[in-house]
Amino acid sequence: MAPGRRKSLCFNTMPDRPNDAYDPQAVERKWERRWEERGTHHTDLPGATRPYFNLMMFPYPSAEGLHVGNVFAFVGADIQGRYHRLKGRQVFEPLGFDAFGIHSENFAIKVGTHPAELIPRNIARFREQLKRIGLMVDWRYEVQTTDPRYYKWTQWIFLQLLRAGLAVKRRAAVNWCPACKTVLANEQVIGGYCERHPDVKVEQRMLDQWFFTITKYAQRLLDHLETADWSHSTRTIQANWIGRSEGAELVFETPAGKRITVFTTRADTVFGATYLVLAPEHPLVSELTTNERRPDVTDYRRRVAAMDLVSRKVGDKTKTGVFTGSYARNPATGKAVPIWIADYVLMEYGTGAIMAVPGHDERDFEFARAMKLPIVRVVAGPGHDGGTPLAAAEPEIPDGRLVNSPGYDGLPWEDAKRRITADLAAKGLGKAVVNYRLHDWCISRQRYWGPPIPVIYCDDCGTVPVPEQDLPVVLPALEDFRPDDSGVSPLARAESWYRVPCPGCGKPARRETDVSDTFLDSAWYFLRYPSADRDDVAYDGALTGKWLPVTSYIGGNEHAVLHLMYSRFVTMALHDLGLLGFEEPFTRFRAHGTIVKDGAKMSKSRGNVVNPDAYVEQWGADTFRMYLMFLGPYQEGGDFRDAGISGIRRFLDKVWLLTGAAAQTAPGAEQAHRDGAGDLLRMMHRTVQRVTEDTESLAYNTAIAAMMEYVNALRDGAPTRALVEPLVVLLAPYAPHFAEECWERLGHTGSVMDAAWPGFDPALAVAEQVEFVIQVNGKVRGRLRLSRGTAQETAVQAALADPGVRRFTGEGKPRKVIFVPDRLVNIVV
């Protein structure tokens, strides 16, 4: 930029004093202290008239401290809260710690410290870091899931579901991690290995477990997703996990009269079912196995019992299985088909038995080829008949019609599916049904660090709920808390704790020694926040009615099928029990993206983990906040590169100088600059519009870019108070300490967070128009008003569309165009 180009006398003559430079450490310490002293972030929960519950996913305090992904998520959510406060809402932004669970316990084992000693230290460390990054958190309502005042009510929720028949105990096949020494949910098994221990193969065990019957809510959970204001990616993940499939249950009978029910989504292919496959755990396997086949079947079942459930579902492996020696009658053909068992069929989906149609299912085709079983085509596309041999399975034939299906040949497969189901139903051999991929939620964990499940077992009375007046069942201090391979919780070693009198009859009884899943702790924490200061209720009815459902929730898609699904289920269940006035917990959910470092996912092994403390110490929290938000679209994430952060610091330095210049504006300077400030005034309104719209939609990177453009324009113009003050308010959600200091430098005594978000005039926000001279062969033939910065192609099209110009250009294509931006279009014909 040429020297002397700037017009702002007050800007150019502002003294360059070293003690007036922006010092982020001093500014941030000052405002953190002020916020605490003034209660700036405190929310009047009972008195709020326009409540806005801004929720962020509370962290596991299970490591040395926050990582950059935590900071990225929290800052993005905090910007929303601050923005809506400036828009006039009373924003409640609480935070707490998801401190129970296997993450925390494993970290305690790793560092050799008892979790009851380690986790409080970690929480203090996390809290310090969270305060340092400038979150607008009302810490009066902090919750910790390890606090008996909290998990008393987690246990209370269990009892409500138990009384409603939604909590049941049963023996089931579960995933067991030998390293974690506890049960894993299916979602925690990746390709047959534990998500926490990628080199540890997961096993299958049969254990007595407590389950919440979430499957009773499967259709309702799915239906509500259709109208949820959630990120599309999150809704899709959750819908796929629920996995609704419409089909039929068909009956294959054995000569002895045993009825084997199978579930299929393609009843139209039943004529191609050439064998049955049962899950090795199917209750009929022992009865159906002939004596000569029993040794092989028994050995195979033993081997499958050691496999984890997820690998059996999705494993890419050689097909294995064993013939039982028995047969059943195909209900459509009347022919006998052999009955096999194989690991790829599971009891937990459908009926635990399938009809195998190798002609139209790839998995069945591979199995049939390996076991030399018949393969029959029963659906064919145009130009094919039923006699053509199949080189591979043909699962999808959109316009297929039935073949080799007497009575149904020639029918489109969709029509045939309905007719065959109805015809078999009339014979008592089938019925239309709906199945779901979703399974009941296993909440039992054979670990120490969790809330004890509030149940007592009595030989006379059976399973007895702990009376509510006896809650909480406090987790006992246990020196030897490490899990073992027995499948029994460490609490079973605390005999003095688990031996208690029965609440019903008073006779000797014993407590449940499993603890509950940490996802139960987080399935209701948002309900607790407004009532965290109450010990007599889980949540206050009036406050809950005022503040919930949560207005805005921002978090990661990694929780789409665990935390978010379980929270929805618990909320629906409490609603059905008359304990809540709403069915869905989160009005709006947005999934944030992921931060990588120099193009690679962060990991200690790569040596590219970003320690937020080091960057905050060097650059300041506000610079770090804005840099994270500037990396890329918030809902996608970005690539953290050290070189980029200095640009944000330079931007804040420019705003600092502009604020100083505006603060020194002479009393008459506003009027003196008004005549020449038209362009800046229009740009200010455009900037307010862009930042408003982009902040609302979480497009933080482009909001910051708009502010940068405006700052550059102000540096070339007149940084008057009227032009700079709106900028400071726009910055407040992004760089809160910095904005507070700038606001004070401009002469204000209150918090910038008590200011009003600037409005904009749509007429002034429209891009400024300039006059283009339109020439044809060098002669002026018209004039057009177009937006400043209009591209050449757009300007030429507008010129050619003008009737006055078209008289001289005709309909032919111009031979040449001379274009001067914002001034001239010369068309040569």
XYZ file of C-alpha atoms in Angstrom, residues 4-573:
570
model
C 0.015 8.321 2.799
C -2.919 6.539 1.182
C -4.861 6.189 4.439
C -7.346 8.949 5.059
C -7.792 8.559 8.830
C -5.939 11.379 10.513
C -6.641 9.970 13.981
C -5.388 6.520 12.998
C -2.177 7.704 11.425
C -1.309 10.053 14.256
C -2.006 7.553 17.051
C 1.176 7.267 19.142
C 3.101 4.032 18.726
C 3.671 3.311 22.405
C 5.082 -0.102 23.430
C 2.933 -0.101 26.568
C -0.177 0.246 24.400
C 0.511 -2.975 22.494
C -1.926 -5.878 22.796
C -0.762 -8.220 25.581
C -3.044 -11.265 25.452
C -1.832 -12.804 28.704
C -2.514 -9.646 30.722
C -5.854 -9.014 29.020
C -7.084 -12.565 29.487
C -6.068 -12.834 33.130
C -7.783 -9.511 33.802
C -11.079 -10.519 32.246
C -11.174 -14.008 33.691
C -10.876 -12.354 37.105
C -13.519 -9.732 36.236
C -15.981 -12.334 34.974
C -15.611 -14.265 38.205
C -15.991 -11.170 40.395
C -18.975 -9.791 38.492
C -20.759 -13.092 37.869
C -20.804 -12.224 34.165
C -21.589 -15.790 33.154
C -24.239 -16.425 35.789
C -27.731 -17.110 34.504
C -30.942 -16.283 36.354
C -32.609 -19.636 35.724
C -35.979 -18.962 37.426
C -36.289 -15.418 36.057
C -35.389 -16.041 32.419
C -37.986 -14.884 29.888
C -36.162 -15.978 26.699
C -34.214 -19.069 27.809
C -31.559 -20.608 25.555
C -29.951 -23.842 26.818
C -26.568 -24.123 25.102
C -25.226 -27.638 25.726
C -21.799 -29.015 24.928
C -20.678 -32.613 25.443
C -18.996 -32.858 28.827
C -15.510 -34.399 28.722
C -14.005 -37.561 30.198
C -11.331 -36.329 32.650
C -9.332 -39.466 31.917
C -6.010 -38.132 30.646
C -3.464 -35.456 31.428
C -5.686 -32.671 30.124
C -7.747 -31.315 27.255
C -6.651 -32.060 23.706
C -7.137 -29.714 20.771
C -10.219 -31.607 19.572
C -11.940 -30.808 22.888
C -11.063 -27.130 22.539
C -12.300 -27.050 18.936
C -15.647 -28.537 19.989
C -16.121 -26.361 23.073
C -15.172 -23.089 21.390
C -17.563 -23.719 18.509
C -20.396 -24.326 20.961
C -19.395 -21.346 23.098
C -19.591 -19.031 20.076
C -23.230 -20.043 19.622
C -24.014 -19.328 23.256
C -22.346 -15.927 23.223
C -23.959 -14.989 19.912
C -27.462 -15.764 21.168
C -26.834 -13.887 24.411
C -25.919 -10.816 22.381
C -29.130 -11.382 20.392
C -31.136 -10.960 23.593
C -31.547 -14.525 24.881
C -30.810 -15.593 28.454
C -28.200 -18.241 27.752
C -27.469 -21.099 30.143
C -24.126 -22.721 29.314
C -23.245 -25.334 31.945
C -20.440 -27.872 31.922
C -19.381 -30.870 33.974
C -17.348 -34.042 33.878
C -18.230 -37.539 32.683
C -15.843 -38.958 35.260
C -16.998 -42.540 35.803
C -16.356 -45.367 33.379
C -13.708 -47.466 31.748
C -11.793 -44.540 30.208
C -11.082 -43.070 33.626
C -10.424 -46.418 35.281
C -8.027 -47.565 32.547
C -6.071 -44.327 32.825
C -5.862 -44.766 36.599
C -4.519 -48.287 36.129
C -2.033 -47.041 33.538
C -0.537 -44.412 35.852
C -0.784 -46.610 38.953
C -3.099 -44.367 40.968
C -6.487 -45.148 42.472
C -9.258 -43.465 40.409
C -10.790 -41.951 43.557
C -7.532 -40.040 44.009
C -6.623 -39.405 40.374
C -9.936 -38.293 38.866
C -10.528 -35.313 41.202
C -7.043 -34.057 40.291
C -7.816 -34.485 36.599
C -11.108 -32.632 36.999
C -9.336 -29.692 38.649
C -6.842 -29.644 35.768
C -9.588 -29.791 33.122
C -11.594 -27.066 34.844
C -8.572 -24.780 34.895
C -8.000 -25.347 31.163
C -11.667 -24.808 30.323
C -11.725 -21.507 32.188
C -8.521 -20.465 30.437
C -10.040 -20.747 26.945
C -12.773 -18.265 27.817
C -15.947 -20.344 27.868
C -19.129 -18.628 29.055
C -19.789 -21.428 31.561
C -21.884 -20.940 34.686
C -19.728 -23.099 36.962
C -22.283 -22.933 39.786
C -24.119 -25.766 38.033
C -21.189 -28.075 37.383
C -21.978 -31.797 37.606
C -19.607 -34.702 38.180
C -20.962 -38.170 37.480
C -18.759 -39.583 40.271
C -20.438 -37.412 42.908
C -22.918 -39.446 45.017
C -25.232 -36.419 44.802
C -25.339 -37.079 41.047
C -25.295 -40.859 40.767
C -28.006 -41.141 43.420
C -30.298 -39.967 40.648
C -28.675 -42.179 38.004
C -29.651 -45.087 40.260
C -33.111 -43.549 40.711
C -33.605 -43.543 36.924
C -32.623 -47.225 36.818
C -35.305 -47.970 39.417
C -37.967 -46.106 37.419
C -37.148 -48.167 34.329
C -37.040 -51.364 36.383
C -40.525 -50.754 37.768
C -41.793 -50.014 34.257
C -40.474 -53.329 32.917
C -37.846 -51.578 30.788
C -34.901 -52.977 32.797
C -34.512 -56.764 32.673
C -31.796 -59.256 33.576
C -31.074 -62.160 31.280
C -28.299 -64.453 30.137
C -26.873 -63.389 26.798
C -23.886 -63.675 24.493
C -21.726 -60.587 24.925
C -18.461 -59.155 23.625
C -15.670 -59.569 26.166
C -12.380 -57.692 25.946
C -9.541 -59.622 27.662
C -7.633 -56.358 28.146
C -10.519 -54.252 29.490
C -11.831 -57.324 31.334
C -15.426 -56.295 30.815
C -18.311 -56.400 28.383
C -18.210 -54.164 25.303
C -21.142 -52.853 23.301
C -21.199 -53.857 19.633
C -20.335 -50.250 18.782
C -17.078 -50.587 20.745
C -15.783 -53.495 18.646
C -13.934 -52.529 15.459
C -13.258 -55.359 13.019
C -13.181 -57.906 15.839
C -10.837 -55.841 18.054
C -11.418 -53.604 21.057
C -11.667 -49.906 20.158
C -9.515 -49.068 23.191
C -6.970 -51.848 22.522
C -6.629 -52.197 18.730
C -4.339 -55.220 19.089
C -6.662 -57.164 21.430
C -9.081 -59.663 19.863
C -12.552 -59.554 21.407
C -14.131 -62.787 22.651
C -17.708 -63.944 23.156
C -18.991 -64.930 26.589
C -22.350 -65.930 28.026
C -23.096 -63.787 31.066
C -26.093 -62.715 33.143
C -26.546 -59.032 32.313
C -28.918 -56.155 32.920
C -30.501 -54.736 29.767
C -32.676 -51.728 28.989
C -35.268 -52.768 26.414
C -34.601 -49.933 23.981
C -35.921 -52.123 21.148
C -39.457 -51.354 22.343
C -38.783 -47.791 21.204
C -37.119 -48.618 17.891
C -39.870 -47.357 15.577
C -40.512 -44.260 17.652
C -36.803 -43.402 17.719
C -36.764 -43.779 13.944
C -39.956 -41.809 13.297
C -38.804 -38.789 15.319
C -35.595 -38.519 13.288
C -37.632 -37.475 10.250
C -38.490 -34.103 11.803
C -35.421 -33.613 14.019
C -33.383 -30.440 13.436
C -30.151 -32.420 13.497
C -27.141 -32.659 11.226
C -28.059 -34.858 8.266
C -25.028 -37.066 8.860
C -26.088 -37.755 12.460
C -29.669 -38.590 11.517
C -28.437 -40.946 8.803
C -26.013 -42.766 11.105
C -28.676 -43.228 13.753
C -31.355 -44.339 11.290
C -28.985 -46.918 9.810
C -28.122 -48.204 13.263
C -31.792 -48.658 14.162
C -32.008 -50.493 10.841
C -35.686 -51.043 10.129
C -36.369 -53.817 7.622
C -39.777 -54.968 6.423
C -40.128 -58.620 5.606
C -41.772 -61.889 6.549
C -41.357 -64.750 8.948
C -41.674 -68.075 7.123
C -41.929 -71.529 8.688
C -39.855 -74.560 7.638
C -41.055 -77.792 9.297
C -38.965 -80.862 10.096
C -40.336 -84.399 9.628
C -40.669 -84.550 13.424
C -42.920 -81.483 13.375
C -40.407 -78.948 14.681
C -41.156 -75.501 13.238
C -38.121 -73.406 12.317
C -39.034 -69.759 11.770
C -36.843 -67.627 9.526
C -36.937 -63.900 8.837
C -36.477 -62.661 5.270
C -36.901 -59.348 3.486
C -37.276 -61.253 0.182
C -40.124 -63.731 0.492
C -40.255 -63.716 -3.335
C -37.030 -65.807 -3.366
C -38.333 -68.643 -1.151
C -38.434 -71.027 -4.157
C -34.663 -70.578 -4.333
C -34.067 -71.478 -0.658
C -31.946 -74.631 -0.984
C -30.788 -74.932 2.645
C -31.320 -73.460 6.124
C -28.660 -72.011 8.406
C -29.119 -71.718 12.171
C -27.032 -69.718 14.607
C -24.789 -72.114 16.565
C -26.558 -70.879 19.749
C -30.057 -71.660 18.401
C -32.007 -73.671 20.992
C -33.008 -76.320 18.411
C -29.445 -77.169 17.339
C -28.894 -79.926 19.919
C -32.256 -81.517 19.150
C -31.762 -81.378 15.378
C -28.206 -82.743 15.391
C -27.972 -86.444 14.539
C -25.669 -88.727 16.491
C -23.175 -89.143 13.656
C -22.915 -85.340 13.211
C -22.790 -84.462 16.931
C -18.967 -84.458 17.414
C -18.473 -82.037 14.504
C -21.365 -79.819 15.589
C -20.183 -79.712 19.210
C -16.621 -78.820 18.172
C -17.842 -76.092 15.823
C -20.104 -74.546 18.461
C -17.190 -74.459 20.908
C -15.002 -72.600 18.393
C -17.718 -70.087 17.536
C -18.374 -69.401 21.219
C -14.890 -67.827 21.447
C -15.601 -65.348 18.626
C -16.882 -61.802 19.151
C -20.299 -60.874 17.775
C -19.137 -58.052 15.526
C -16.601 -60.197 13.656
C -19.327 -62.756 13.051
C -21.474 -60.033 11.507
C -19.005 -58.268 9.267
C -15.907 -60.435 9.152
C -14.404 -60.928 5.692
C -13.334 -64.530 6.017
C -13.691 -67.996 4.524
C -17.195 -69.308 5.075
C -17.399 -72.045 7.687
C -20.260 -74.214 8.857
C -21.396 -77.726 9.797
C -24.326 -79.863 8.605
C -26.564 -81.014 11.480
C -27.751 -84.130 9.671
C -31.395 -82.984 9.665
C -33.725 -81.552 7.006
C -36.794 -79.297 6.884
C -39.516 -78.760 4.270
C -39.443 -75.600 2.149
C -42.979 -74.167 2.628
C -43.176 -73.089 -1.041
C -41.632 -76.058 -2.896
C -42.424 -78.809 -0.399
C -38.900 -80.153 -0.883
C -36.539 -81.146 1.921
C -33.614 -78.788 2.455
C -30.580 -79.507 4.687
C -30.130 -77.683 8.001
C -26.662 -76.260 8.694
C -25.165 -74.101 11.423
C -22.715 -71.283 10.635
C -21.065 -68.413 12.493
C -22.475 -65.699 10.213
C -25.993 -66.243 11.601
C -26.634 -64.689 15.020
C -29.398 -65.254 17.533
C -29.686 -61.537 18.202
C -30.996 -60.675 14.740
C -34.322 -61.957 13.439
C -35.059 -65.458 14.645
C -31.542 -66.887 14.707
C -32.242 -68.852 11.533
C -32.154 -67.935 7.855
C -33.349 -69.471 4.629
C -30.339 -69.456 2.344
C -30.963 -68.298 -1.240
C -27.531 -68.612 -2.895
C -28.790 -67.447 -6.280
C -29.581 -63.994 -4.923
C -27.406 -63.436 -1.831
C -23.632 -63.090 -2.078
C -22.940 -64.527 1.364
C -25.205 -67.518 0.737
C -23.655 -67.985 -2.722
C -20.123 -68.194 -1.272
C -21.294 -70.625 1.413
C -23.148 -72.827 -1.110
C -20.130 -72.957 -3.396
C -17.834 -73.866 -0.509
C -20.197 -76.575 0.767
C -21.312 -77.760 -2.728
C -24.990 -76.946 -2.130
C -27.564 -76.307 -4.903
C -27.840 -72.813 -6.420
C -31.117 -71.906 -8.150
C -32.100 -68.700 -9.961
C -35.642 -67.590 -9.094
C -35.557 -63.932 -10.224
C -34.370 -62.946 -13.704
C -34.088 -59.707 -15.621
C -35.200 -59.103 -19.218
C -33.606 -61.533 -21.649
C -32.766 -64.156 -19.047
C -34.566 -67.348 -18.119
C -34.337 -69.675 -15.185
C -32.067 -72.122 -16.949
C -29.006 -69.893 -17.280
C -26.270 -70.986 -14.808
C -25.260 -68.356 -12.258
C -21.601 -67.318 -12.129
C -22.318 -65.112 -9.106
C -25.226 -64.103 -6.897
C -27.666 -61.555 -8.333
C -29.038 -59.789 -5.238
C -30.471 -56.723 -6.973
C -32.484 -56.997 -10.205
C -34.623 -53.830 -10.245
C -36.962 -54.974 -13.047
C -36.683 -58.696 -12.294
C -39.524 -61.184 -12.599
C -39.931 -64.578 -10.991
C -38.737 -67.782 -12.686
C -38.616 -71.374 -11.410
C -41.414 -70.396 -9.010
C -44.550 -72.360 -10.000
C -47.704 -70.279 -9.692
C -45.733 -67.015 -9.588
C -43.542 -67.122 -12.707
C -43.569 -63.872 -14.648
C -44.678 -61.704 -11.711
C -42.582 -58.630 -10.857
C -40.592 -59.555 -7.749
C -42.204 -56.884 -5.540
C -45.718 -58.102 -6.389
C -44.623 -61.694 -5.876
C -43.197 -60.883 -2.442
C -46.562 -59.616 -1.223
C -48.535 -62.486 -2.788
C -46.245 -65.248 -1.537
C -46.288 -63.823 2.008
C -50.084 -63.634 1.967
C -50.469 -67.153 0.516
C -48.124 -68.721 3.097
C -49.857 -66.775 5.875
C -53.157 -68.320 4.769
C -51.572 -71.756 5.258
C -50.195 -70.857 8.690
C -46.644 -70.935 7.327
C -45.796 -67.237 7.303
C -46.647 -63.654 8.259
C -45.494 -60.127 7.416
C -43.250 -58.591 10.118
C -40.872 -55.675 10.742
C -37.391 -56.222 12.168
C -34.767 -53.834 13.510
C -30.997 -53.987 13.646
C -31.085 -52.217 17.026
C -30.538 -54.475 20.057
C -31.355 -53.988 23.702
C -28.852 -51.896 25.639
C -26.628 -53.951 27.935
C -25.818 -51.707 30.914
C -23.897 -54.180 33.138
C -20.164 -53.638 33.492
C -17.785 -55.904 35.411
C -15.595 -53.034 36.551
C -15.131 -50.993 39.711
C -15.332 -47.350 38.641
C -19.051 -46.809 38.137
C -22.369 -46.428 39.991
C -23.438 -49.700 41.646
C -26.644 -51.067 40.147
C -29.303 -50.565 42.892
C -30.586 -54.133 43.167
C -30.480 -56.712 45.988
C -30.889 -60.467 45.525
C -32.776 -62.438 48.168
C -33.243 -66.230 48.138
C -36.856 -65.774 49.275
C -37.926 -62.497 47.651
C -35.891 -62.750 44.431
C -34.698 -59.518 42.788
C -35.505 -56.568 45.062
C -35.006 -52.893 44.115
C -33.088 -50.829 46.622
C -35.683 -48.545 48.302
C -35.438 -44.971 47.039
C -34.875 -43.644 50.550
C -31.713 -45.773 50.721
C -30.162 -44.155 47.640
C -27.433 -43.578 46.781
C -25.845 -47.001 46.925
C -22.386 -45.552 47.477
C -19.420 -47.061 45.664
C -17.214 -48.453 48.440
C -13.544 -47.624 48.776
C -11.754 -50.662 47.349
C -7.988 -50.846 47.364
C -7.868 -53.821 44.991
C -10.041 -52.374 42.226
C -8.417 -53.999 39.189
C -10.669 -56.274 37.101
C -9.758 -59.893 36.371
C -10.633 -62.550 33.797
C -13.364 -64.169 35.875
C -16.170 -62.036 34.463
C -17.099 -61.046 38.021
C -16.947 -57.430 39.164
C -14.242 -56.326 41.624
C -17.086 -55.331 43.963
C -17.677 -59.054 44.507
C -14.461 -58.972 46.553
C -16.024 -56.491 49.019
C -18.050 -58.966 51.074
C -18.739 -56.545 53.903
C -20.317 -54.217 51.349
C -22.413 -56.608 49.288
C -23.837 -58.690 52.153
C -26.917 -56.790 53.363
C -30.352 -57.633 54.757
C -33.191 -57.936 52.250
C -35.312 -54.742 52.216
C -38.404 -56.941 51.927
C -38.038 -59.722 54.483
C -34.927 -58.748 56.420
C -33.132 -62.034 55.756
C -29.499 -62.139 54.577
C -29.196 -61.019 50.956
C -26.523 -59.679 48.585
C -26.119 -56.610 46.444
C -25.649 -56.601 42.676
C -21.880 -56.292 42.188
C -21.869 -55.045 38.577
C -21.793 -51.304 37.975
C -23.785 -49.526 35.291
C -22.528 -48.414 31.884
C -21.047 -44.919 31.792
C -23.460 -44.112 28.962
C -26.271 -44.246 31.510
C -24.501 -41.443 33.408
C -24.468 -39.279 30.275
C -27.950 -40.275 29.090
C -29.574 -37.758 31.431
C -26.915 -35.232 32.557
C -28.573 -32.387 30.637
C -31.669 -32.857 32.833
C -29.571 -32.415 35.957
C -27.767 -29.173 35.089
C -30.541 -26.652 35.956
C -31.173 -28.512 39.237
C -27.572 -29.320 40.146
C -28.006 -27.369 43.386
C -30.965 -29.543 44.473
C -30.469 -32.733 46.504
C -34.143 -33.608 46.954
C -35.031 -34.219 43.297
C -33.283 -35.456 40.158
C -34.570 -32.380 38.328
C -36.900 -29.559 39.296
C -40.153 -29.722 37.356
C -40.598 -25.975 36.838
C -37.000 -25.309 35.799
C -36.968 -28.337 33.525
C -40.154 -27.158 31.865
C -38.663 -23.692 31.336
C -35.207 -24.705 30.063
C -35.662 -28.019 28.299
C -35.594 -29.566 25.747
C -32.028 -28.372 25.127
C -32.068 -25.504 22.628
C -28.751 -26.220 20.944
C -26.393 -29.189 21.296
C -23.041 -29.443 19.520
C -20.913 -32.568 19.641
C -19.195 -35.309 17.699
C -20.766 -37.857 15.369
C -18.812 -40.592 17.157
C -21.631 -40.455 19.737
C -24.469 -40.759 17.212
C -25.357 -44.363 18.084
C -24.382 -44.458 21.754
C -24.850 -41.301 23.800
C -27.372 -39.592 21.518
C -29.478 -42.732 21.029
C -29.462 -43.620 24.721
C -30.330 -40.051 25.756
C -33.321 -40.104 23.434
C -34.474 -43.445 24.820
C -34.168 -42.382 28.482
C -36.043 -39.137 27.765
C -38.849 -40.984 25.979
C -39.115 -43.527 28.785
